[in-house]
Coordinates of C-alpha atoms and ligand atoms in Angstrom, one line a residue:
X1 CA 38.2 -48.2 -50.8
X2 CA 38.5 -46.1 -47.7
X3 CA 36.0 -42.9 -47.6
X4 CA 36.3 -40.6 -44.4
X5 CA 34.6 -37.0 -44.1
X6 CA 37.2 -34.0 -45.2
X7 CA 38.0 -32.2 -42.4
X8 CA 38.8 -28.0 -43.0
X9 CA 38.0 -25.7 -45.3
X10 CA 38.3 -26.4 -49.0
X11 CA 40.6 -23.4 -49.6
X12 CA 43.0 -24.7 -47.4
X13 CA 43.6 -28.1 -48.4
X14 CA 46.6 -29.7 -49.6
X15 CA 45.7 -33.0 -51.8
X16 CA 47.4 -34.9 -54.8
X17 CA 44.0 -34.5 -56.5
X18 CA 41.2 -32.5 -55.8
X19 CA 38.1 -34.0 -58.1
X20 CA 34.8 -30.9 -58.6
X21 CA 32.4 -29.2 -61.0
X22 CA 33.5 -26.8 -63.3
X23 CA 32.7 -24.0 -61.1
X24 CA 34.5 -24.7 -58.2
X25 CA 37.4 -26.0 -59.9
X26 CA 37.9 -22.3 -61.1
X27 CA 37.6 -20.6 -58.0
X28 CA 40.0 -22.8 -56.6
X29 CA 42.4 -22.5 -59.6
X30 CA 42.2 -18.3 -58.8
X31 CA 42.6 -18.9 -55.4
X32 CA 45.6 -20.5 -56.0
X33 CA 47.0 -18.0 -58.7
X34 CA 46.7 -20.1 -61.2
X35 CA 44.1 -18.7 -63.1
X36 CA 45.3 -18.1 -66.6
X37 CA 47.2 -21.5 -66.6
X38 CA 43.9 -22.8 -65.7
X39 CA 41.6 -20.7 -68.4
X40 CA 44.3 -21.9 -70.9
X41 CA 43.7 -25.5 -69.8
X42 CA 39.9 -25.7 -70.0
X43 CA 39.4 -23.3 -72.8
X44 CA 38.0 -26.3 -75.0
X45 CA 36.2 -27.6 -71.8
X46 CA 32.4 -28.7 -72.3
X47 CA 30.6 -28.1 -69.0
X48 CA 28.4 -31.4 -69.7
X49 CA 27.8 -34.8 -68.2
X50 CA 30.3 -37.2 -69.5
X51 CA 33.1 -34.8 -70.1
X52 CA 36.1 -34.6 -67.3
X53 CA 39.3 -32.5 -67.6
X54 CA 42.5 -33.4 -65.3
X55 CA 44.5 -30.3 -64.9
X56 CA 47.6 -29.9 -63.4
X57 CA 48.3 -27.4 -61.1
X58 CA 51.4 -25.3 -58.7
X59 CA 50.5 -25.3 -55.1
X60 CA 48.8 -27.6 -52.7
X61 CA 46.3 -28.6 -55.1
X62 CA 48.7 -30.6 -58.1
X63 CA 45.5 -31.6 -60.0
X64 CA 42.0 -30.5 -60.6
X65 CA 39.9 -33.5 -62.0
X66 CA 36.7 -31.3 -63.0
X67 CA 34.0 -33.2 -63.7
X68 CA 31.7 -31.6 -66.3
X69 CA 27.7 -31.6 -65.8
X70 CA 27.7 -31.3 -62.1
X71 CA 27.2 -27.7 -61.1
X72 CA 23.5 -28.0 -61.8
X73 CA 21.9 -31.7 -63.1
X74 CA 19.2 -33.9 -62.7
X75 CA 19.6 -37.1 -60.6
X76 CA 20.1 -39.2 -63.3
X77 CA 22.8 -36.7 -65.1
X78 CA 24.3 -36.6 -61.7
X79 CA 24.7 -40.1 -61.3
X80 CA 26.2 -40.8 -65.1
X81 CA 28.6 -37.9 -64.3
X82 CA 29.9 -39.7 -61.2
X83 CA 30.1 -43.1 -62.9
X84 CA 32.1 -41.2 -65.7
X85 CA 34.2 -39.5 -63.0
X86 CA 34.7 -42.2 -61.0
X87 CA 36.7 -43.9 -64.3
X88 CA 39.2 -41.3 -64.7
X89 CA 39.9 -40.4 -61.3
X90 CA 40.9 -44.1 -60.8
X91 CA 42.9 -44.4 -63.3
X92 CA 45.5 -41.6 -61.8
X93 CA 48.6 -42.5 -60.4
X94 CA 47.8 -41.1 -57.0
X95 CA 47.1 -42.8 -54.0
X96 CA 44.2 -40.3 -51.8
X97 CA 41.7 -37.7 -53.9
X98 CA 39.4 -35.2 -52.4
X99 CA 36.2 -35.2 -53.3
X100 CA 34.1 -31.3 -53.4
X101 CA 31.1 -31.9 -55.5
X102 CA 28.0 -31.5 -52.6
X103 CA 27.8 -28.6 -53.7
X104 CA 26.0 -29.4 -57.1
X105 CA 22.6 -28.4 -57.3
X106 CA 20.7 -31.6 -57.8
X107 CA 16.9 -31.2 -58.0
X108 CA 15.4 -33.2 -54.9
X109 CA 18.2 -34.2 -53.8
X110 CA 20.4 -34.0 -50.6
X111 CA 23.8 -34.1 -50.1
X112 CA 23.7 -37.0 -48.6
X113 CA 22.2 -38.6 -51.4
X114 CA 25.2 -37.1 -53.5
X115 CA 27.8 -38.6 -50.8
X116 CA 25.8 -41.7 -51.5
X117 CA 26.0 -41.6 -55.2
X118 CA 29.7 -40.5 -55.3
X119 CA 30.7 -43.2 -53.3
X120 CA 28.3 -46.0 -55.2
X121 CA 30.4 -44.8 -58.6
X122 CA 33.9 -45.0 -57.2
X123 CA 33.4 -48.2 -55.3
X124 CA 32.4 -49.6 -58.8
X125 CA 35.2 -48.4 -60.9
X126 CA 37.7 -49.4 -58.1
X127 CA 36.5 -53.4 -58.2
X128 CA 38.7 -55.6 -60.0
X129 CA 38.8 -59.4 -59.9
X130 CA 42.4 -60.6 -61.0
X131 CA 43.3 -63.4 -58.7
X132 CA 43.3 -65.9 -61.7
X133 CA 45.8 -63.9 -63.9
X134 CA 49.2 -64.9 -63.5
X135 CA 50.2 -61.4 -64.4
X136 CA 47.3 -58.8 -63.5
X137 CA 46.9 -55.9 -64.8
X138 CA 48.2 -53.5 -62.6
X139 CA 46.0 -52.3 -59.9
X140 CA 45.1 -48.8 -59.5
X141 CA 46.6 -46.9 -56.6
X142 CA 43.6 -45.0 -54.8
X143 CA 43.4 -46.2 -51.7
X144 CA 41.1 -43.3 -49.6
X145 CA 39.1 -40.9 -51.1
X146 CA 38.1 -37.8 -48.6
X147 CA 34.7 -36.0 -48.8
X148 CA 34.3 -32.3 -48.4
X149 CA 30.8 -30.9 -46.9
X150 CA 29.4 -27.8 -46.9
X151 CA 29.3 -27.1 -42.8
X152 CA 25.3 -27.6 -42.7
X153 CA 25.6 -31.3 -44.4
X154 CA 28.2 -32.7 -42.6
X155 CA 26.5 -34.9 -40.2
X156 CA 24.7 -36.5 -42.7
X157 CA 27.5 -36.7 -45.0
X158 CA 29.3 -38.9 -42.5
X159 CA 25.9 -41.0 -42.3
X160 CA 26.2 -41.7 -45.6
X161 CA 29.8 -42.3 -45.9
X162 CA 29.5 -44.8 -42.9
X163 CA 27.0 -46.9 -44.9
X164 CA 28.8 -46.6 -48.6
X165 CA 31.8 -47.8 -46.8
X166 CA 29.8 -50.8 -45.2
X167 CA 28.1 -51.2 -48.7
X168 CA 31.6 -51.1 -50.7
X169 CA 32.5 -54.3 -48.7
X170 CA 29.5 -55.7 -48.8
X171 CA 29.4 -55.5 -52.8
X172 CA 33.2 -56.9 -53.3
X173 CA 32.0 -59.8 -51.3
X174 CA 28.7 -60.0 -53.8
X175 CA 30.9 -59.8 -56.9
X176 CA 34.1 -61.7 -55.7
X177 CA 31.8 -64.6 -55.0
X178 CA 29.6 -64.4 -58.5
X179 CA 33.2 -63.9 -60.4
X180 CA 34.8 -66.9 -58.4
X181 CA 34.9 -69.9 -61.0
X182 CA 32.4 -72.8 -60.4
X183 CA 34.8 -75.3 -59.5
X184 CA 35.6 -73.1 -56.9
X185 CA 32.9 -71.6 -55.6
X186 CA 30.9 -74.8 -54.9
X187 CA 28.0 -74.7 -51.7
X188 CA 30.9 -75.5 -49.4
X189 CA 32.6 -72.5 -50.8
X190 CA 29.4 -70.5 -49.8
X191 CA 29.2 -71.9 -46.4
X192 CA 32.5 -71.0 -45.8
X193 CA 32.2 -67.4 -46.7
X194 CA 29.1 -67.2 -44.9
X195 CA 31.0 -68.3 -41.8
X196 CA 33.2 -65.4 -41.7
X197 CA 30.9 -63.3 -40.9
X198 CA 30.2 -65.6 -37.7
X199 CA 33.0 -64.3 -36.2
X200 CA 30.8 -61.3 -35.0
X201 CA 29.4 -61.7 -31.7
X202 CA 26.1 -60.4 -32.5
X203 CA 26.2 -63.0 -35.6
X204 CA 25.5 -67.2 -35.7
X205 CA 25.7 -69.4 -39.0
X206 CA 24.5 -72.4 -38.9
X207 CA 23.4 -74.9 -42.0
X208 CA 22.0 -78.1 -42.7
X209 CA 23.4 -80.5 -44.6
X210 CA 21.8 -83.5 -47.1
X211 CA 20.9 -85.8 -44.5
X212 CA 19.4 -83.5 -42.6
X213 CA 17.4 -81.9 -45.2
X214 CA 16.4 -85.2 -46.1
X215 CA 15.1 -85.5 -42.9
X216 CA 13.6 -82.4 -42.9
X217 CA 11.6 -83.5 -45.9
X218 CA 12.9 -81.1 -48.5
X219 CA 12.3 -82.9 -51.0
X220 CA 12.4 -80.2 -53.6
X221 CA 15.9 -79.1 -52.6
X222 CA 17.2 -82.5 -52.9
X223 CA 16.0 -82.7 -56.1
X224 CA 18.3 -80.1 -57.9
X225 CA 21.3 -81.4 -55.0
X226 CA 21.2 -85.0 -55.7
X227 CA 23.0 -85.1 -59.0
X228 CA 25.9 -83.5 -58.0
X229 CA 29.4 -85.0 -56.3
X230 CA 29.5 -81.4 -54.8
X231 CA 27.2 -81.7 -51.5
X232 CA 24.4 -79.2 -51.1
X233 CA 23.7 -76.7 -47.9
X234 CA 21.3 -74.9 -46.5
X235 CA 22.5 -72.1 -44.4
X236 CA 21.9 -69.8 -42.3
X237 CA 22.6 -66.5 -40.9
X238 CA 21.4 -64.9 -37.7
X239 CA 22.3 -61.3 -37.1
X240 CA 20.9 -60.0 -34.1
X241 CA 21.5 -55.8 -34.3
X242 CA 17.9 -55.2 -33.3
X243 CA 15.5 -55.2 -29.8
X244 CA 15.5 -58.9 -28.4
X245 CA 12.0 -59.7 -29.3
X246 CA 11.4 -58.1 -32.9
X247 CA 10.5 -60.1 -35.9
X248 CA 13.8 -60.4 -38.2
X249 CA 13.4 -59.2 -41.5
X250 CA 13.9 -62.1 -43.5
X251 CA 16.7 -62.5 -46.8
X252 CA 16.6 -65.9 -49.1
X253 CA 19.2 -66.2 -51.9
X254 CA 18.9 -69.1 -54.7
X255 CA 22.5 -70.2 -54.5
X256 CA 23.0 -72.7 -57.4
X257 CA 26.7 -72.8 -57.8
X258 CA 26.6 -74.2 -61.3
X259 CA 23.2 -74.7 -63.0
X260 CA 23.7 -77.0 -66.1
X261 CA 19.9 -77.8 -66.2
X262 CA 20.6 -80.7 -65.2
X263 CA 18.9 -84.1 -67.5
X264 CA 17.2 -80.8 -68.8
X265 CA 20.5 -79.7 -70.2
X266 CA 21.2 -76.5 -71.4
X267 CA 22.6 -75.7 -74.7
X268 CA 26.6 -74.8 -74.9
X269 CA 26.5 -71.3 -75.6
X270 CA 27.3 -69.2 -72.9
X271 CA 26.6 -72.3 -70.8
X272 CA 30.1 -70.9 -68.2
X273 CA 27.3 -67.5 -67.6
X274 CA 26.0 -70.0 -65.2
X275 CA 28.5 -69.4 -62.5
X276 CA 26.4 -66.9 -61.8
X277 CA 23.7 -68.7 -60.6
X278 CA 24.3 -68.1 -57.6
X279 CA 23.9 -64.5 -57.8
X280 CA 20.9 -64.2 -55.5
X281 CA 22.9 -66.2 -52.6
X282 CA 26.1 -63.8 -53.1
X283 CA 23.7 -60.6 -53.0
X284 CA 21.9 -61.7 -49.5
X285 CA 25.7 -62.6 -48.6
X286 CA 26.7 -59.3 -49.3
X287 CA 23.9 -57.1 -48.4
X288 CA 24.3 -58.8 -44.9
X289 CA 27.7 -58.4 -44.5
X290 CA 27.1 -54.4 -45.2
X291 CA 24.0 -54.6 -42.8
X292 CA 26.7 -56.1 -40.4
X293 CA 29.4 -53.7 -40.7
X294 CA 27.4 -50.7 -40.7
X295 CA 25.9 -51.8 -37.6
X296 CA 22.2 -51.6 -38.2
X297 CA 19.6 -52.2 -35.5
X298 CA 17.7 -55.1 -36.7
X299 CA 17.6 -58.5 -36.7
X300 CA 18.4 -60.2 -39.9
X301 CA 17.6 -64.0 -41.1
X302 CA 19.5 -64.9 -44.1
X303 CA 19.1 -68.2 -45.8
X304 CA 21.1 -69.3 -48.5
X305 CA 19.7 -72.1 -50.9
X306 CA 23.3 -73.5 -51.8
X307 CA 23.3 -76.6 -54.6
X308 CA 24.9 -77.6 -57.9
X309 CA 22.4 -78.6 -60.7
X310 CA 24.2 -81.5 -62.8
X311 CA 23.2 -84.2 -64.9
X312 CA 24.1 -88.1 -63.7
X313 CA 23.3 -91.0 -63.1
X314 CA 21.2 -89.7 -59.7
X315 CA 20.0 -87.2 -61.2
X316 CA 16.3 -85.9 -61.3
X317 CA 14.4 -87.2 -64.3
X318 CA 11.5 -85.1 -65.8
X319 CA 8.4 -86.4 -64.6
X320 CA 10.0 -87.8 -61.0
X321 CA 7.6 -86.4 -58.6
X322 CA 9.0 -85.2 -55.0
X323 CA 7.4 -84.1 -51.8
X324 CA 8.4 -80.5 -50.4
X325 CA 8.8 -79.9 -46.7
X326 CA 5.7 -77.8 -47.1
X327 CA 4.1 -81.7 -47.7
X328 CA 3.1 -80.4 -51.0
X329 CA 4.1 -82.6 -53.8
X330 CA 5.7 -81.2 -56.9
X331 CA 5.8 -83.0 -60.9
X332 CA 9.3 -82.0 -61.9
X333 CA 8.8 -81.3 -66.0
X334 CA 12.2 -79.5 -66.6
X335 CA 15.1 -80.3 -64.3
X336 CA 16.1 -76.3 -65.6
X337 CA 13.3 -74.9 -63.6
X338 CA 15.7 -75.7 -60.4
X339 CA 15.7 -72.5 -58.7
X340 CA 12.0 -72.6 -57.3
X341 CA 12.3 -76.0 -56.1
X342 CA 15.6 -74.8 -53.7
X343 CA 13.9 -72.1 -52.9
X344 CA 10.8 -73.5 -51.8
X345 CA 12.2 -75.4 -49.0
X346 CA 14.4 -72.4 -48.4
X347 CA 10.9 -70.6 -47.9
X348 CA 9.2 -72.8 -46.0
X349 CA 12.4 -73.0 -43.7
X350 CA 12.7 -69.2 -43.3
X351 CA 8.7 -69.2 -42.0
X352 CA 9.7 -71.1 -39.3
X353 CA 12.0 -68.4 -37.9
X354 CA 8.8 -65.9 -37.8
X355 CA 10.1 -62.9 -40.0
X356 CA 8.5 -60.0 -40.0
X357 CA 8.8 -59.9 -44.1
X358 CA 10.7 -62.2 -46.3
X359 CA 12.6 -61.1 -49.7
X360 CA 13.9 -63.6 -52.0
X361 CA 16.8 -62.7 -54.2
X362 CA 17.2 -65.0 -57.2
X363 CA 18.6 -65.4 -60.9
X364 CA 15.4 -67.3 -61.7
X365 CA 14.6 -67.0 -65.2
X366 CA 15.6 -65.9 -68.8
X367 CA 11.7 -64.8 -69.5
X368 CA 13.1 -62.1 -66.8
X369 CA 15.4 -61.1 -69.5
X370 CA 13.3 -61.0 -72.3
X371 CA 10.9 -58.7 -70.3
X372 CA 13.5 -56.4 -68.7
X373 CA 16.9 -56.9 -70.0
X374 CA 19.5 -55.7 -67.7
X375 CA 18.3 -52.2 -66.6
X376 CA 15.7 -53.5 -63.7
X377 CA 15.0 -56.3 -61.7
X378 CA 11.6 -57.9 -62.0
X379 CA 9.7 -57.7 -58.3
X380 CA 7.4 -59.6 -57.3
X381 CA 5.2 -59.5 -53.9
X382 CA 2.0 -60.2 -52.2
X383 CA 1.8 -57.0 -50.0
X384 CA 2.1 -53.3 -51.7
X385 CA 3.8 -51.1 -48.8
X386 CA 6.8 -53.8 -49.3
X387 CA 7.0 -53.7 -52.8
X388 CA 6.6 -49.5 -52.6
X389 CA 9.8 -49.8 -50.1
X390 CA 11.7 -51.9 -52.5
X391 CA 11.0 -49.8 -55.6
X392 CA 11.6 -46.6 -53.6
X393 CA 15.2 -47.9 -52.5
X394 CA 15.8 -48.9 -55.8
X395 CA 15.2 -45.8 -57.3
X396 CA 16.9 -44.3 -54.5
X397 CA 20.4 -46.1 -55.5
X398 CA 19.8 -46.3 -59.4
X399 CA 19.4 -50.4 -58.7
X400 CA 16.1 -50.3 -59.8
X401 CA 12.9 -53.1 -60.1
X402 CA 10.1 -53.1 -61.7
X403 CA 6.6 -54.9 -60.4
X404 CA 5.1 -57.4 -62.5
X405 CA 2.2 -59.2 -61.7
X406 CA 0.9 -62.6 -59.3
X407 CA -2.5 -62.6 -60.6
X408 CA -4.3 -65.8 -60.2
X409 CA -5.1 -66.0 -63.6
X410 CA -1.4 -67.2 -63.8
X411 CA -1.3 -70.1 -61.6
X412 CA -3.3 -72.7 -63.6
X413 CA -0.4 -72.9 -65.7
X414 CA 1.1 -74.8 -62.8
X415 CA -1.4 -77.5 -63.0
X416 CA -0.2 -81.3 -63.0
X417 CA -1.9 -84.2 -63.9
X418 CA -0.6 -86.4 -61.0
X419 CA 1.3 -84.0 -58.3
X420 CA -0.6 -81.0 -56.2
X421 CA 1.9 -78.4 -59.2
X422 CA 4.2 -78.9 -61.8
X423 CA 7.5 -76.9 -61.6
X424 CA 7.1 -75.5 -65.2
X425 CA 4.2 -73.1 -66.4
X426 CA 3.3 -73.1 -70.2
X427 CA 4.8 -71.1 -72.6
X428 CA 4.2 -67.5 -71.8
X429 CA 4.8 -65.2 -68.7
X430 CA 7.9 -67.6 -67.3
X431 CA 8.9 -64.8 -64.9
X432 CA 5.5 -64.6 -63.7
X433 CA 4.8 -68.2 -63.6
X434 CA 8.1 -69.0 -61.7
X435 CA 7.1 -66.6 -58.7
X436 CA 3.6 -67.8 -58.8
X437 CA 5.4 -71.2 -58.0
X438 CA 7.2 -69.2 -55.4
X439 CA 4.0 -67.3 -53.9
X440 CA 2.2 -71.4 -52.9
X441 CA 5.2 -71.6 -50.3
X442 CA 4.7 -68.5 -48.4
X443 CA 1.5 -67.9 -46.0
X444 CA 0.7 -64.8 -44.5
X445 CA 3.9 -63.4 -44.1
X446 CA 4.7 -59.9 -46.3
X447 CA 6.7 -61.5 -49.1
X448 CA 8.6 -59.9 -51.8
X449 CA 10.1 -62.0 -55.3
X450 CA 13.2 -60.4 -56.8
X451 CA 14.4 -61.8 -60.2
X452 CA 17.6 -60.7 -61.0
X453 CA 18.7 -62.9 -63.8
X454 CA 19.2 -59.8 -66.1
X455 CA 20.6 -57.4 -63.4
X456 CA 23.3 -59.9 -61.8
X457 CA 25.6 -60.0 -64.2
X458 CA 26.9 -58.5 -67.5
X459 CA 27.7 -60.8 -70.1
X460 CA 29.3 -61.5 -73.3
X461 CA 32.6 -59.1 -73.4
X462 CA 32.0 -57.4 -70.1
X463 CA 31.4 -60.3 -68.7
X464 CA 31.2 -59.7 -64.4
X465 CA 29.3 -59.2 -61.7
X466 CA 27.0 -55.8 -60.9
X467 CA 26.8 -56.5 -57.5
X468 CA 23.0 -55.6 -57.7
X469 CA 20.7 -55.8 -56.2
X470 CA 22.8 -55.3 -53.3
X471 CA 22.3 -51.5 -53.1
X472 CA 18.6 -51.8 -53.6
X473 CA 18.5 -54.2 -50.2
X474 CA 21.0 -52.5 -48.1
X475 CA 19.3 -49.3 -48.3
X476 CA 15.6 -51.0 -47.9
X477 CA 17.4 -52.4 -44.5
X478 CA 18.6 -49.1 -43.6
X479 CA 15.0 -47.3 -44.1
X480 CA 13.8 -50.3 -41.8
X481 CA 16.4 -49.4 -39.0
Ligands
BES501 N1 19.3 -70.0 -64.0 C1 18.3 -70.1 -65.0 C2 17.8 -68.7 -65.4 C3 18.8 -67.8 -66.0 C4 18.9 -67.8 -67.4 C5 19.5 -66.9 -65.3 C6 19.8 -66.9 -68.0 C7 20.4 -66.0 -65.9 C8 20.6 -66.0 -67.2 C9 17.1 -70.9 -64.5 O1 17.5 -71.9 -63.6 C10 16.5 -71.5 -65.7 O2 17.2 -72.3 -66.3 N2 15.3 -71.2 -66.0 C11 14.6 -71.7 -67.1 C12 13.2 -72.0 -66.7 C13 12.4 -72.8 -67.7 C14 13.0 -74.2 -67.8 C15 11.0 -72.8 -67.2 C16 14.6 -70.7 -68.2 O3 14.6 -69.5 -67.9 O4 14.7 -71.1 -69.4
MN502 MN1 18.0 -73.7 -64.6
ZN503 ZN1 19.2 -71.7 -62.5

């Protein structure tokens, strides 16, 4: 989708659809002389969240798509009107809208936070994922949607359609990637996407492949990589936006293609929901590629953690025993618990660059699920003014987390009787247990855990990819800048 600023006066415009609250969409109706055809249209109308009206109209307006709820509303109610919106207005044969809803009284609230919001809720209702069908359903038309400010905004209207145009592509890379089948989108696959972006000349991928991580000692990675005819990669992404000699902020994403569980093996159902394993690779993917094309100064690290998790005859056994790169030695009890042990070398990689703060993205574990289901992430960190920043951007973009704990008390569960850890905790607090795994591999360095094995995807029915927690990191990245 394209979004530019509206240029002109709102009276004046000429548009196949012009989308608004109720109140606006009247005036403009009367302005137009069209008022009783108009009354006559909405005289059922419910002015609330959830309900929209397409009304066709004579003159340079041909429709009013009024969107009900959004002359006054809280942020939430705005939000859930936009969604709502966003589903009918794409649906329209038309191929441009404008868009006059700033001026909506939202408590607390900017309008660039509305421009933000708006855009968020049409980017989502215009992704579809149809290269597989030999006849797709037939796309939807929209192709730009223009914004109309009120004079005062406009400069930060534009800010804010600059980055949801930089965050649209950065989420259709996100979900293309998670909805991409698993024989497809193998670690190769990843590396290849990620090399795209190389094409920048302020960005360098690089990656390290199985013999080099075996020299490298990352034993742990090797681990989950070694059953699998698909090779495993480590890469890397260096985006250098920012002053020469500042700290990058650093992104790691568990990018397990296709996570049967290995010897550990899952049971069938659902089993195919484990494309998306990879989730937390394509969101640091896609969050960087917005960061990219929105131009942000700062420097970015972003390491992806790319392996397939499959039984064989290599395989990992329960109770093998391997040696990190961190020299730490871990007792593998459940092949299944193979995120942590990617991402531990991936962690103790990423130290080595000298980040200034390190996030992890990852769809870690179904106790995350059981304590969250899909509405939040589960965050995790060692440092409150990061996990404050995440939270805030999350609530800030309705991809929200929520903080559990990494008290000690939960790291005995870790305890082996013959390696430095196990890679399984006991039976409660798996979420909590799994980043207490995580925390052993980072030092001093501001650190932040996001499990995102509820929020990735939807599945069952809807099955798909949200694209989260891409909106929650992209705008943490733009407060840093
Ligand atoms: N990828 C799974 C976690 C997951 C489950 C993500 C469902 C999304 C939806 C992870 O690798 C896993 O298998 N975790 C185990 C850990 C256990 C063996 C300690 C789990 O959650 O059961
Ligand atoms: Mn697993
Ligand atoms: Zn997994």
């Amino acid at each position: 989708m394209n979004f530019t600023l509206a240029s002109g006066e709102l009276n004046a415009s000429r548009t196949p659809c012009l989308m608004t609250s109720f109140q606006i969409a009247k005036k403009i109706a009367k302005a137009a002389g069209n008022q009783s055809a108009f009354n006559r249209a909405t005289q059922d109308f419910k002015d609330t969240v959830g309900s929209t009206l397409c009304v066709q109209m004579e003159g340079p307006v041909a429709r009013l798509l009024i969107i009900g709820g959004t002359g006054e509303a809280s942020a939430q109610n705005f939000a859930k009107a936009c969604n709502v919106a966003a589903k009918t207005l794409i649906k329209l044969p038309i191929a441009q809208a404008l868009v006059a809803l700033l001026d909506a009284k939202v408590k607390g609230k900017d309008a660039a936070w509305k421009a933000q919001t708006l855009l968020q809720a049409i980017s989502h209702a215009a992704y579809q994922f149809s290269r597989y069908k030999s006849k797709p359903a037939p796309a939807h038309q929209l192709k730009r949607v223009r914004i109309q400010a009120p004079a005062k905004n406009r400069q930060g209207v534009q800010r804010a359609i600059t980055l949801g145009n930089a965050l649209d592509s950065g989420m259709a890379l996100t979900k293309d990637l998670g909805n991409e089948p698993p024989n497809v989108c193998t670690p190769l696959y990843l590396l290849a996407e990620a090399r795209k972006m190389g094409r920048n000349p302020k960005v360098k991928v690089s990656h390290l492949d199985e013999k080099k991580m075996l020299a490298m000692g990352m034993g742990a990675f090797m681990a989950v990589s070694q059953g699998s005819d698909n090779p495993g990669r480590m890469i890397i992404i260096n985006y250098a936006g920012g002053p020469k000699n500042q700290a990058p902020i650093a992104l790691v994403g568990k990018g397990i293609t296709f996570d049967t569980g290995g010897i550990s093996l899952k049971p069938p159902p659902a089993m195919d929901e484990m494309k998306y394993d990879m989730g937390g690779a394509a969101a640091v993917l896609g969050a960087t590629k917005a960061a990219i094309e929105a131009k942000l100064p700062i420097n970015l690290l972003t390491i992806v953690a790319a392996a397939e998790n499959m039984p064989s005859g290599g395989a990992t056994r329960p109770g093998d025993i391997v040696t990190t790169s961190s020299g730490k030695t871990v007792e593998i009890l459940n092949t299944d618990a193979e995120g942590r042990l990617v991402l531990c070398d991936a962690l103790t990689h990423a130290q080595t660059f000298k980040p200034r703060t390190i996030i992890d993205v990852a769809t870690l574990t179904g106790a995350c699920i059981m304590a969250l289901g899909s509405h939040a992430s589960g965050l995790f960190a060692n440092d409150d003014a990061l996990a404050d920043d995440l939270l805030d951007a999350g609530q800030d973009t309705g991809d929200r987390s929520w903080r559990l704990p990494l008290w000690d008390d939960y790291q005995a569960g870790l305890n082996s009787n013959f390696a430095d850890m196990a890679n399984v905790g006991g039976r409660g607090g798996g979420s909590v247990t799994a980043a207490c795994f995580l925390s052993r591999f980072v030092d001093d360095t501001p650190w932040a855990h996001l499990d995102i094995a509820g929020s990735a995807f939807y599945p069952g029915a809807n099955k798909g990819s949200s694209g989260r927690p891409v909106p929650m990191l992209f705008k943490y990245l733009v407060n840093q800048s």
